[in-house]
């Protein structure tokens, strides 16, 4: 099994709860192997993992999510994790 580190290229502008977040990148895996973490520190520790129900679509190059009503508000870091591999972080903020 080949494991490749996910690469984040771009995230949409900050979104409010209930809004849409689009993440573009490479090697993003899929909904069964990957997760999106928000509110982590710059090393990807802690934070909030988007629930599976928030995923609208997920391909190897793009993830579209609905920002859940319990997502932490404010600016922080966004990561994609596939298996044990974690992407570099992108800044993202959940608006009030």
PDB file of C-alpha atoms in Angstrom:
ATOM      1  CA  UNK A   1       0.000   0.000   0.000  1.00  0.00           C
ATOM      2  CA  UNK A   2       1.383   3.366  -1.030  1.00  0.00           C
ATOM      3  CA  UNK A   3       0.806   6.194   1.414  1.00  0.00           C
ATOM      4  CA  UNK A   4       1.138   9.713   0.084  1.00  0.00           C
ATOM      5  CA  UNK A   5       0.932  12.850   2.186  1.00  0.00           C
ATOM      6  CA  UNK A   6      -2.203  14.837   1.311  1.00  0.00           C
ATOM      7  CA  UNK A   7      -1.442  18.277  -0.140  1.00  0.00           C
ATOM      8  CA  UNK A   8      -3.800  21.210   0.400  1.00  0.00           C
ATOM      9  CA  UNK A   9      -3.684  23.835  -2.338  1.00  0.00           C
ATOM     10  CA  UNK A  10      -6.587  26.109  -1.507  1.00  0.00           C
ATOM     11  CA  UNK A  11      -9.578  26.431   0.797  1.00  0.00           C
ATOM     12  CA  UNK A  12     -12.565  28.636   0.123  1.00  0.00           C
ATOM     13  CA  UNK A  13     -12.909  31.899   2.023  1.00  0.00           C
ATOM     14  CA  UNK A  14     -14.151  31.627   5.579  1.00  0.00           C
ATOM     15  CA  UNK A  15     -17.715  30.375   5.887  1.00  0.00           C
ATOM     16  CA  UNK A  16     -20.392  30.643   8.545  1.00  0.00           C
ATOM     17  CA  UNK A  17     -21.975  27.628  10.213  1.00  0.00           C
ATOM     18  CA  UNK A  18     -24.281  26.041   7.651  1.00  0.00           C
ATOM     19  CA  UNK A  19     -22.157  27.445   4.815  1.00  0.00           C
ATOM     20  CA  UNK A  20     -20.048  25.509   2.345  1.00  0.00           C
ATOM     21  CA  UNK A  21     -16.320  24.861   2.620  1.00  0.00           C
ATOM     22  CA  UNK A  22     -14.450  23.709  -0.490  1.00  0.00           C
ATOM     23  CA  UNK A  23     -10.921  22.329  -0.156  1.00  0.00           C
ATOM     24  CA  UNK A  24      -8.769  21.755  -3.232  1.00  0.00           C
ATOM     25  CA  UNK A  25      -5.631  19.663  -3.192  1.00  0.00           C
ATOM     26  CA  UNK A  26      -4.001  16.399  -4.172  1.00  0.00           C
ATOM     27  CA  UNK A  27      -4.012  12.921  -2.645  1.00  0.00           C
ATOM     28  CA  UNK A  28      -7.026  13.760  -0.486  1.00  0.00           C
ATOM     29  CA  UNK A  29      -8.142  10.144  -0.212  1.00  0.00           C
ATOM     30  CA  UNK A  30     -11.855   9.618   0.281  1.00  0.00           C
ATOM     31  CA  UNK A  31     -14.549   9.820   2.943  1.00  0.00           C
ATOM     32  CA  UNK A  32     -13.835   6.284   4.167  1.00  0.00           C
ATOM     33  CA  UNK A  33     -10.103   6.878   4.741  1.00  0.00           C
ATOM     34  CA  UNK A  34      -9.831  10.611   5.315  1.00  0.00           C
ATOM     35  CA  UNK A  35     -10.940  13.243   7.766  1.00  0.00           C
ATOM     36  CA  UNK A  36     -10.938  17.022   7.883  1.00  0.00           C
ATOM     37  CA  UNK A  37      -9.732  18.679  11.084  1.00  0.00           C
ATOM     38  CA  UNK A  38     -10.464  22.305  11.948  1.00  0.00           C
ATOM     39  CA  UNK A  39      -9.339  24.426  14.868  1.00  0.00           C
ATOM     40  CA  UNK A  40      -6.111  22.553  15.364  1.00  0.00           C
ATOM     41  CA  UNK A  41      -2.866  24.266  16.220  1.00  0.00           C
ATOM     42  CA  UNK A  42      -0.248  24.764  13.516  1.00  0.00           C
ATOM     43  CA  UNK A  43       1.050  21.213  14.081  1.00  0.00           C
ATOM     44  CA  UNK A  44      -2.410  19.720  13.499  1.00  0.00           C
ATOM     45  CA  UNK A  45      -3.043  18.795  17.125  1.00  0.00           C
ATOM     46  CA  UNK A  46      -6.425  19.102  18.800  1.00  0.00           C
ATOM     47  CA  UNK A  47      -9.328  20.759  17.093  1.00  0.00           C
ATOM     48  CA  UNK A  48     -12.583  19.531  15.646  1.00  0.00           C
ATOM     49  CA  UNK A  49     -13.081  16.698  13.150  1.00  0.00           C
ATOM     50  CA  UNK A  50     -15.885  17.272  10.655  1.00  0.00           C
ATOM     51  CA  UNK A  51     -18.523  14.521  10.991  1.00  0.00           C
ATOM     52  CA  UNK A  52     -19.138  12.243   8.002  1.00  0.00           C
ATOM     53  CA  UNK A  53     -22.600  13.797   7.618  1.00  0.00           C
ATOM     54  CA  UNK A  54     -20.961  17.152   6.753  1.00  0.00           C
ATOM     55  CA  UNK A  55     -19.363  15.742   3.576  1.00  0.00           C
ATOM     56  CA  UNK A  56     -21.193  16.750   0.380  1.00  0.00           C
ATOM     57  CA  UNK A  57     -18.582  15.273  -1.964  1.00  0.00           C
ATOM     58  CA  UNK A  58     -15.026  13.979  -1.645  1.00  0.00           C
ATOM     59  CA  UNK A  59     -12.623  13.146  -4.466  1.00  0.00           C
ATOM     60  CA  UNK A  60      -8.847  12.809  -4.575  1.00  0.00           C
ATOM     61  CA  UNK A  61      -8.574  16.504  -5.550  1.00  0.00           C
ATOM     62  CA  UNK A  62     -11.562  18.243  -3.931  1.00  0.00           C
ATOM     63  CA  UNK A  63     -13.621  18.022  -0.743  1.00  0.00           C
ATOM     64  CA  UNK A  64     -16.900  19.903  -0.323  1.00  0.00           C
ATOM     65  CA  UNK A  65     -18.306  20.138   3.209  1.00  0.00           C
ATOM     66  CA  UNK A  66     -21.127  21.857   5.030  1.00  0.00           C
ATOM     67  CA  UNK A  67     -19.804  23.722   8.071  1.00  0.00           C
ATOM     68  CA  UNK A  68     -21.695  22.078  10.987  1.00  0.00           C
ATOM     69  CA  UNK A  69     -23.671  24.102  13.521  1.00  0.00           C
ATOM     70  CA  UNK A  70     -21.265  23.066  16.296  1.00  0.00           C
ATOM     71  CA  UNK A  71     -18.044  23.951  14.441  1.00  0.00           C
ATOM     72  CA  UNK A  72     -15.798  26.257  16.509  1.00  0.00           C
ATOM     73  CA  UNK A  73     -16.110  29.911  15.473  1.00  0.00           C
ATOM     74  CA  UNK A  74     -12.966  31.918  14.752  1.00  0.00           C
ATOM     75  CA  UNK A  75      -9.737  31.609  12.854  1.00  0.00           C
ATOM     76  CA  UNK A  76      -7.567  28.529  13.043  1.00  0.00           C
ATOM     77  CA  UNK A  77      -5.873  25.875  10.930  1.00  0.00           C
ATOM     78  CA  UNK A  78      -7.471  23.365   8.589  1.00  0.00           C
ATOM     79  CA  UNK A  79      -5.920  19.958   7.874  1.00  0.00           C
ATOM     80  CA  UNK A  80      -6.822  16.853   5.876  1.00  0.00           C
ATOM     81  CA  UNK A  81      -5.714  13.509   7.288  1.00  0.00           C
ATOM     82  CA  UNK A  82      -5.676  10.322   5.223  1.00  0.00           C
ATOM     83  CA  UNK A  83      -4.863   7.293   7.322  1.00  0.00           C
ATOM     84  CA  UNK A  84      -1.825   8.296   9.390  1.00  0.00           C
ATOM     85  CA  UNK A  85      -0.715  10.998   6.931  1.00  0.00           C
ATOM     86  CA  UNK A  86      -1.520  14.658   7.671  1.00  0.00           C
ATOM     87  CA  UNK A  87      -1.439  17.528   5.203  1.00  0.00           C
ATOM     88  CA  UNK A  88       0.171  20.857   5.861  1.00  0.00           C
ATOM     89  CA  UNK A  89      -2.278  23.328   7.362  1.00  0.00           C
ATOM     90  CA  UNK A  90      -4.199  26.110   5.688  1.00  0.00           C
ATOM     91  CA  UNK A  91      -5.640  29.050   7.621  1.00  0.00           C
ATOM     92  CA  UNK A  92      -9.448  29.014   7.712  1.00  0.00           C
ATOM     93  CA  UNK A  93     -12.013  30.808   9.811  1.00  0.00           C
ATOM     94  CA  UNK A  94     -15.578  29.956  10.710  1.00  0.00           C
ATOM     95  CA  UNK A  95     -17.540  33.204  10.712  1.00  0.00           C
ATOM     96  CA  UNK A  96     -20.033  34.164  13.399  1.00  0.00           C
TER      97      UNK A  96
END
